[in-house]
Amino acid sequence: MNITEFKRRRKQWMRMMDKNSIAILPTAAESVRNRDVHYPFRPDSDFYYLTGFDEPEAVAVLIPGRKHAEYILFCRAKDETKAMWDGPMAGQEGAVADYGADDSFPISDLDEILPRMLEEKSRIFYAMGCNSDLDHRLSEWITKIKSKARSGMQSPMEIVELDHYLHDMRLYKSRSEISAMRKAANISAAAHKKVMR
């Protein structure tokens, strides 16, 4: 899949959102196999569907109509020493150049930056129950925003299940997706024929 396909998906998804809303998609957590060894990482399917980003410790934020950046990617900061053990890291520059993010911040800055993005939004699209740590943090951020109501700050009024809309969108395949599926089917068929011979 190329970067254009992921961009098309994000644009289509943001057309389904309200103008005064925000979508938050975390990737999957890494799974420890034993001690300091992890299982091979597989990103969350919905997160990957919209971003194409395959590194752990990442959160995608989509804000339709935002002037500065509609697609923001929080991910690990580039660290050459850590990359020797964990593999290549995109960092903030790679998130923009290679994955089409409009802007990117280190994942360590999530608690400082994302709550400000929630201010004045009426609706949050989020898959509650999939990431307990982020569920808890989101709840705290909303509580803090609500505490500023007397100063005129508007807090989000509702959290909408992101999965319902996104999974419906994923049912309809683009030309690029159909082409990739045909290619995969042809490779599988050729492999089965080879084994049968």
PDB file of C-alpha atoms in Angstrom:
ATOM      1  CA  MET A   1       0.000   0.000   0.000  1.00  0.00           C
ATOM      2  CA  ASN A   2       1.346   3.438  -0.793  1.00  0.00           C
ATOM      3  CA  ILE A   3       1.015   6.641   1.216  1.00  0.00           C
ATOM      4  CA  THR A   4      -1.732   7.938  -1.116  1.00  0.00           C
ATOM      5  CA  GLU A   5      -4.078   5.072  -0.173  1.00  0.00           C
ATOM      6  CA  PHE A   6      -3.778   5.826   3.550  1.00  0.00           C
ATOM      7  CA  LYS A   7      -4.328   9.525   2.886  1.00  0.00           C
ATOM      8  CA  ARG A   8      -7.481   8.702   0.888  1.00  0.00           C
ATOM      9  CA  ARG A   9      -8.794   6.606   3.780  1.00  0.00           C
ATOM     10  CA  ARG A  10      -8.160   9.384   6.306  1.00  0.00           C
ATOM     11  CA  LYS A  11      -9.909  11.953   4.129  1.00  0.00           C
ATOM     12  CA  GLN A  12     -12.898   9.633   3.697  1.00  0.00           C
ATOM     13  CA  TRP A  13     -13.031   8.972   7.445  1.00  0.00           C
ATOM     14  CA  MET A  14     -12.821  12.696   8.308  1.00  0.00           C
ATOM     15  CA  ARG A  15     -15.707  13.428   5.930  1.00  0.00           C
ATOM     16  CA  MET A  16     -17.821  11.135   8.139  1.00  0.00           C
ATOM     17  CA  MET A  17     -16.862  13.053  11.300  1.00  0.00           C
ATOM     18  CA  ASP A  18     -18.483  16.252  12.571  1.00  0.00           C
ATOM     19  CA  LYS A  19     -16.500  19.447  12.025  1.00  0.00           C
ATOM     20  CA  ASN A  20     -16.217  19.998  15.785  1.00  0.00           C
ATOM     21  CA  SER A  21     -14.919  16.511  16.577  1.00  0.00           C
ATOM     22  CA  ILE A  22     -11.678  14.633  17.111  1.00  0.00           C
ATOM     23  CA  ALA A  23     -10.689  10.986  16.534  1.00  0.00           C
ATOM     24  CA  ILE A  24      -8.071   9.281  18.692  1.00  0.00           C
ATOM     25  CA  LEU A  25      -6.601   5.925  17.609  1.00  0.00           C
ATOM     26  CA  PRO A  26      -3.866   4.221  19.623  1.00  0.00           C
ATOM     27  CA  THR A  27      -1.902   1.346  18.160  1.00  0.00           C
ATOM     28  CA  ALA A  28      -1.642  -2.027  19.910  1.00  0.00           C
ATOM     29  CA  ALA A  29       0.617  -2.510  22.910  1.00  0.00           C
ATOM     30  CA  GLU A  30       3.737  -4.638  22.665  1.00  0.00           C
ATOM     31  CA  SER A  31       3.414  -8.111  24.202  1.00  0.00           C
ATOM     32  CA  VAL A  32       6.210  -9.428  26.402  1.00  0.00           C
ATOM     33  CA  ARG A  33       7.246 -12.991  25.608  1.00  0.00           C
ATOM     34  CA  ASN A  34       9.726 -13.390  28.457  1.00  0.00           C
ATOM     35  CA  ARG A  35      11.762 -10.903  30.497  1.00  0.00           C
ATOM     36  CA  ASP A  36      12.923  -8.202  28.054  1.00  0.00           C
ATOM     37  CA  VAL A  37      11.972 -10.060  24.851  1.00  0.00           C
ATOM     38  CA  HIS A  38       8.775  -9.087  23.019  1.00  0.00           C
ATOM     39  CA  TYR A  39       6.688 -10.978  20.499  1.00  0.00           C
ATOM     40  CA  PRO A  40       6.965  -9.555  16.957  1.00  0.00           C
ATOM     41  CA  PHE A  41       4.909  -6.360  16.952  1.00  0.00           C
ATOM     42  CA  ARG A  42       1.630  -6.134  15.034  1.00  0.00           C
ATOM     43  CA  PRO A  43      -0.122  -2.734  14.976  1.00  0.00           C
ATOM     44  CA  ASP A  44      -3.812  -2.371  15.789  1.00  0.00           C
ATOM     45  CA  SER A  45      -5.818  -3.056  12.600  1.00  0.00           C
ATOM     46  CA  ASP A  46      -7.905   0.153  12.689  1.00  0.00           C
ATOM     47  CA  PHE A  47      -4.855   2.264  13.513  1.00  0.00           C
ATOM     48  CA  TYR A  48      -2.882   0.686  10.661  1.00  0.00           C
ATOM     49  CA  TYR A  49      -5.805   0.990   8.225  1.00  0.00           C
ATOM     50  CA  LEU A  50      -5.737   4.790   8.575  1.00  0.00           C
ATOM     51  CA  THR A  51      -2.006   5.396   9.082  1.00  0.00           C
ATOM     52  CA  GLY A  52       0.132   2.611   7.608  1.00  0.00           C
ATOM     53  CA  PHE A  53       2.406   3.166  10.625  1.00  0.00           C
ATOM     54  CA  ASP A  54       3.799  -0.091  11.996  1.00  0.00           C
ATOM     55  CA  GLU A  55       5.797   0.957  15.072  1.00  0.00           C
ATOM     56  CA  PRO A  56       4.709   0.474  18.702  1.00  0.00           C
ATOM     57  CA  GLU A  57       3.955   3.338  21.117  1.00  0.00           C
ATOM     58  CA  ALA A  58       1.948   5.497  18.724  1.00  0.00           C
ATOM     59  CA  VAL A  59      -1.343   7.413  18.770  1.00  0.00           C
ATOM     60  CA  ALA A  60      -2.992   8.949  15.692  1.00  0.00           C
ATOM     61  CA  VAL A  61      -5.200  12.019  16.080  1.00  0.00           C
ATOM     62  CA  LEU A  62      -7.537  13.235  13.330  1.00  0.00           C
ATOM     63  CA  ILE A  63      -9.179  16.673  13.528  1.00  0.00           C
ATOM     64  CA  PRO A  64     -11.160  17.590  10.392  1.00  0.00           C
ATOM     65  CA  GLY A  65     -10.889  21.228   9.362  1.00  0.00           C
ATOM     66  CA  ARG A  66      -7.990  22.065  11.694  1.00  0.00           C
ATOM     67  CA  LYS A  67      -5.862  24.727   9.987  1.00  0.00           C
ATOM     68  CA  HIS A  68      -2.435  23.767  11.273  1.00  0.00           C
ATOM     69  CA  ALA A  69      -2.717  19.976  10.935  1.00  0.00           C
ATOM     70  CA  GLU A  70      -5.612  17.552  10.463  1.00  0.00           C
ATOM     71  CA  TYR A  71      -3.543  14.389  10.957  1.00  0.00           C
ATOM     72  CA  ILE A  72      -1.179  14.339  13.948  1.00  0.00           C
ATOM     73  CA  LEU A  73       0.933  11.310  14.815  1.00  0.00           C
ATOM     74  CA  PHE A  74       2.418  10.836  18.279  1.00  0.00           C
ATOM     75  CA  CYS A  75       5.247   8.291  18.092  1.00  0.00           C
ATOM     76  CA  ARG A  76       8.629   7.413  19.573  1.00  0.00           C
ATOM     77  CA  ALA A  77      11.377   9.993  19.138  1.00  0.00           C
ATOM     78  CA  LYS A  78      14.240   8.781  16.984  1.00  0.00           C
ATOM     79  CA  ASP A  79      16.913   7.143  19.121  1.00  0.00           C
ATOM     80  CA  GLU A  80      19.862   5.584  17.294  1.00  0.00           C
ATOM     81  CA  THR A  81      21.006   3.563  20.321  1.00  0.00           C
ATOM     82  CA  LYS A  82      17.527   2.116  20.929  1.00  0.00           C
ATOM     83  CA  ALA A  83      17.137   1.463  17.186  1.00  0.00           C
ATOM     84  CA  MET A  84      20.139  -0.911  17.318  1.00  0.00           C
ATOM     85  CA  TRP A  85      18.065  -3.193  19.584  1.00  0.00           C
ATOM     86  CA  ASP A  86      14.490  -2.488  18.475  1.00  0.00           C
ATOM     87  CA  GLY A  87      14.948  -1.791  14.777  1.00  0.00           C
ATOM     88  CA  PRO A  88      14.520   1.400  12.720  1.00  0.00           C
ATOM     89  CA  MET A  89      12.362   4.234  14.088  1.00  0.00           C
ATOM     90  CA  ALA A  90      10.617   6.856  11.967  1.00  0.00           C
ATOM     91  CA  GLY A  91      10.774   9.586  14.587  1.00  0.00           C
ATOM     92  CA  GLN A  92       8.959  12.867  14.034  1.00  0.00           C
ATOM     93  CA  GLU A  93      10.604  13.615  10.665  1.00  0.00           C
ATOM     94  CA  GLY A  94       9.852  10.140   9.317  1.00  0.00           C
ATOM     95  CA  ALA A  95       6.239  10.303  10.525  1.00  0.00           C
ATOM     96  CA  VAL A  96       5.736  13.364   8.323  1.00  0.00           C
ATOM     97  CA  ALA A  97       7.969  12.443   5.351  1.00  0.00           C
ATOM     98  CA  ASP A  98       7.294   8.695   5.119  1.00  0.00           C
ATOM     99  CA  TYR A  99       3.806   8.293   6.628  1.00  0.00           C
ATOM    100  CA  GLY A 100       2.048  11.483   5.547  1.00  0.00           C
ATOM    101  CA  ALA A 101       1.389  13.005   8.976  1.00  0.00           C
ATOM    102  CA  ASP A 102       0.723  16.758   8.867  1.00  0.00           C
ATOM    103  CA  ASP A 103       2.551  17.066  12.189  1.00  0.00           C
ATOM    104  CA  SER A 104       4.202  14.714  14.682  1.00  0.00           C
ATOM    105  CA  PHE A 105       5.163  14.854  18.346  1.00  0.00           C
ATOM    106  CA  PRO A 106       7.054  12.481  20.636  1.00  0.00           C
ATOM    107  CA  ILE A 107       4.730  10.030  22.409  1.00  0.00           C
ATOM    108  CA  SER A 108       6.228  11.288  25.689  1.00  0.00           C
ATOM    109  CA  ASP A 109       4.453  14.647  25.058  1.00  0.00           C
ATOM    110  CA  LEU A 110       0.984  13.090  24.697  1.00  0.00           C
ATOM    111  CA  ASP A 111      -0.261  14.175  28.157  1.00  0.00           C
ATOM    112  CA  GLU A 112       0.828  17.746  27.523  1.00  0.00           C
ATOM    113  CA  ILE A 113      -0.420  18.248  23.955  1.00  0.00           C
ATOM    114  CA  LEU A 114      -3.485  16.034  23.372  1.00  0.00           C
ATOM    115  CA  PRO A 115      -5.639  17.487  26.202  1.00  0.00           C
ATOM    116  CA  ARG A 116      -5.342  20.934  24.559  1.00  0.00           C
ATOM    117  CA  MET A 117      -6.579  19.418  21.285  1.00  0.00           C
ATOM    118  CA  LEU A 118      -9.685  18.149  23.097  1.00  0.00           C
ATOM    119  CA  GLU A 119     -10.671  21.633  24.263  1.00  0.00           C
ATOM    120  CA  GLU A 120     -13.694  23.073  22.479  1.00  0.00           C
ATOM    121  CA  LYS A 121     -14.457  19.761  20.753  1.00  0.00           C
ATOM    122  CA  SER A 122     -18.009  18.485  21.176  1.00  0.00           C
ATOM    123  CA  ARG A 123     -17.443  14.856  20.152  1.00  0.00           C
ATOM    124  CA  ILE A 124     -14.617  12.333  20.511  1.00  0.00           C
ATOM    125  CA  PHE A 125     -14.408   9.278  18.237  1.00  0.00           C
ATOM    126  CA  TYR A 126     -12.586   6.638  20.251  1.00  0.00           C
ATOM    127  CA  ALA A 127     -12.683   2.860  20.820  1.00  0.00           C
ATOM    128  CA  MET A 128     -13.292   2.708  24.563  1.00  0.00           C
ATOM    129  CA  GLY A 129     -12.160  -0.517  26.250  1.00  0.00           C
ATOM    130  CA  CYS A 130      -9.357  -1.373  23.812  1.00  0.00           C
ATOM    131  CA  ASN A 131      -6.561   0.435  25.654  1.00  0.00           C
ATOM    132  CA  SER A 132      -7.166   0.687  29.416  1.00  0.00           C
ATOM    133  CA  ASP A 133      -4.239   3.059  30.008  1.00  0.00           C
ATOM    134  CA  LEU A 134      -5.434   5.554  27.394  1.00  0.00           C
ATOM    135  CA  ASP A 135      -9.070   5.120  28.573  1.00  0.00           C
ATOM    136  CA  HIS A 136      -7.994   6.262  32.039  1.00  0.00           C
ATOM    137  CA  ARG A 137      -5.908   9.176  30.748  1.00  0.00           C
ATOM    138  CA  LEU A 138      -8.701  10.355  28.444  1.00  0.00           C
ATOM    139  CA  SER A 139     -11.129  10.330  31.356  1.00  0.00           C
ATOM    140  CA  GLU A 140      -8.716  12.459  33.410  1.00  0.00           C
ATOM    141  CA  TRP A 141      -8.223  14.939  30.561  1.00  0.00           C
ATOM    142  CA  ILE A 142     -11.976  15.381  30.090  1.00  0.00           C
ATOM    143  CA  THR A 143     -12.442  15.863  33.854  1.00  0.00           C
ATOM    144  CA  LYS A 144      -9.796  18.623  33.867  1.00  0.00           C
ATOM    145  CA  ILE A 145     -11.458  20.368  30.914  1.00  0.00           C
ATOM    146  CA  LYS A 146     -14.856  20.156  32.640  1.00  0.00           C
ATOM    147  CA  SER A 147     -13.352  21.778  35.737  1.00  0.00           C
ATOM    148  CA  LYS A 148     -12.664  24.880  33.603  1.00  0.00           C
ATOM    149  CA  ALA A 149     -16.322  25.224  32.537  1.00  0.00           C
ATOM    150  CA  ARG A 150     -16.814  28.385  34.626  1.00  0.00           C
ATOM    151  CA  SER A 151     -14.103  30.135  32.628  1.00  0.00           C
ATOM    152  CA  GLY A 152     -16.065  29.371  29.439  1.00  0.00           C
ATOM    153  CA  MET A 153     -14.170  26.252  28.393  1.00  0.00           C
ATOM    154  CA  GLN A 154     -16.371  23.761  26.527  1.00  0.00           C
ATOM    155  CA  SER A 155     -15.642  20.096  27.198  1.00  0.00           C
ATOM    156  CA  PRO A 156     -16.455  17.188  24.868  1.00  0.00           C
ATOM    157  CA  MET A 157     -20.133  16.226  25.249  1.00  0.00           C
ATOM    158  CA  GLU A 158     -19.917  12.623  24.038  1.00  0.00           C
ATOM    159  CA  ILE A 159     -17.594   9.785  23.132  1.00  0.00           C
ATOM    160  CA  VAL A 160     -18.657   7.935  19.990  1.00  0.00           C
ATOM    161  CA  GLU A 161     -17.556   4.352  19.300  1.00  0.00           C
ATOM    162  CA  LEU A 162     -15.067   4.706  16.495  1.00  0.00           C
ATOM    163  CA  ASP A 163     -15.193   1.017  15.534  1.00  0.00           C
ATOM    164  CA  HIS A 164     -18.788   1.070  14.304  1.00  0.00           C
ATOM    165  CA  TYR A 165     -18.227   3.703  11.605  1.00  0.00           C
ATOM    166  CA  LEU A 166     -14.695   2.670  10.687  1.00  0.00           C
ATOM    167  CA  HIS A 167     -15.504  -1.037  10.322  1.00  0.00           C
ATOM    168  CA  ASP A 168     -18.392  -0.166   8.033  1.00  0.00           C
ATOM    169  CA  MET A 169     -16.024   1.928   5.918  1.00  0.00           C
ATOM    170  CA  ARG A 170     -13.515  -0.938   5.753  1.00  0.00           C
ATOM    171  CA  LEU A 171     -16.110  -3.218   4.095  1.00  0.00           C
ATOM    172  CA  TYR A 172     -15.944  -1.229   0.846  1.00  0.00           C
ATOM    173  CA  LYS A 173     -12.676  -1.787  -0.989  1.00  0.00           C
ATOM    174  CA  SER A 174     -10.862   0.694  -3.226  1.00  0.00           C
ATOM    175  CA  ARG A 175      -9.252  -0.258  -6.552  1.00  0.00           C
ATOM    176  CA  SER A 176      -5.876  -0.356  -4.828  1.00  0.00           C
ATOM    177  CA  GLU A 177      -7.175  -2.727  -2.130  1.00  0.00           C
ATOM    178  CA  ILE A 178      -8.857  -5.002  -4.679  1.00  0.00           C
ATOM    179  CA  SER A 179      -5.617  -5.113  -6.687  1.00  0.00           C
ATOM    180  CA  ALA A 180      -3.627  -6.073  -3.549  1.00  0.00           C
ATOM    181  CA  MET A 181      -6.189  -8.766  -2.666  1.00  0.00           C
ATOM    182  CA  ARG A 182      -5.999 -10.224  -6.203  1.00  0.00           C
ATOM    183  CA  LYS A 183      -2.209 -10.243  -6.052  1.00  0.00           C
ATOM    184  CA  ALA A 184      -2.284 -12.033  -2.662  1.00  0.00           C
ATOM    185  CA  ALA A 185      -4.816 -14.580  -3.985  1.00  0.00           C
ATOM    186  CA  ASN A 186      -2.656 -15.277  -7.058  1.00  0.00           C
ATOM    187  CA  ILE A 187       0.443 -15.802  -4.899  1.00  0.00           C
ATOM    188  CA  SER A 188      -1.489 -18.169  -2.578  1.00  0.00           C
ATOM    189  CA  ALA A 189      -2.939 -20.108  -5.520  1.00  0.00           C
ATOM    190  CA  ALA A 190       0.500 -20.466  -7.136  1.00  0.00           C
ATOM    191  CA  ALA A 191       1.976 -21.697  -3.832  1.00  0.00           C
ATOM    192  CA  HIS A 192      -0.814 -24.294  -3.410  1.00  0.00           C
ATOM    193  CA  LYS A 193      -0.316 -25.517  -6.982  1.00  0.00           C
ATOM    194  CA  LYS A 194       3.426 -25.851  -6.373  1.00  0.00           C
ATOM    195  CA  VAL A 195       2.832 -27.878  -3.197  1.00  0.00           C
ATOM    196  CA  MET A 196       0.306 -30.137  -4.973  1.00  0.00           C
ATOM    197  CA  ARG A 197       2.818 -30.813  -7.791  1.00  0.00           C
TER     198      ARG A 197
END
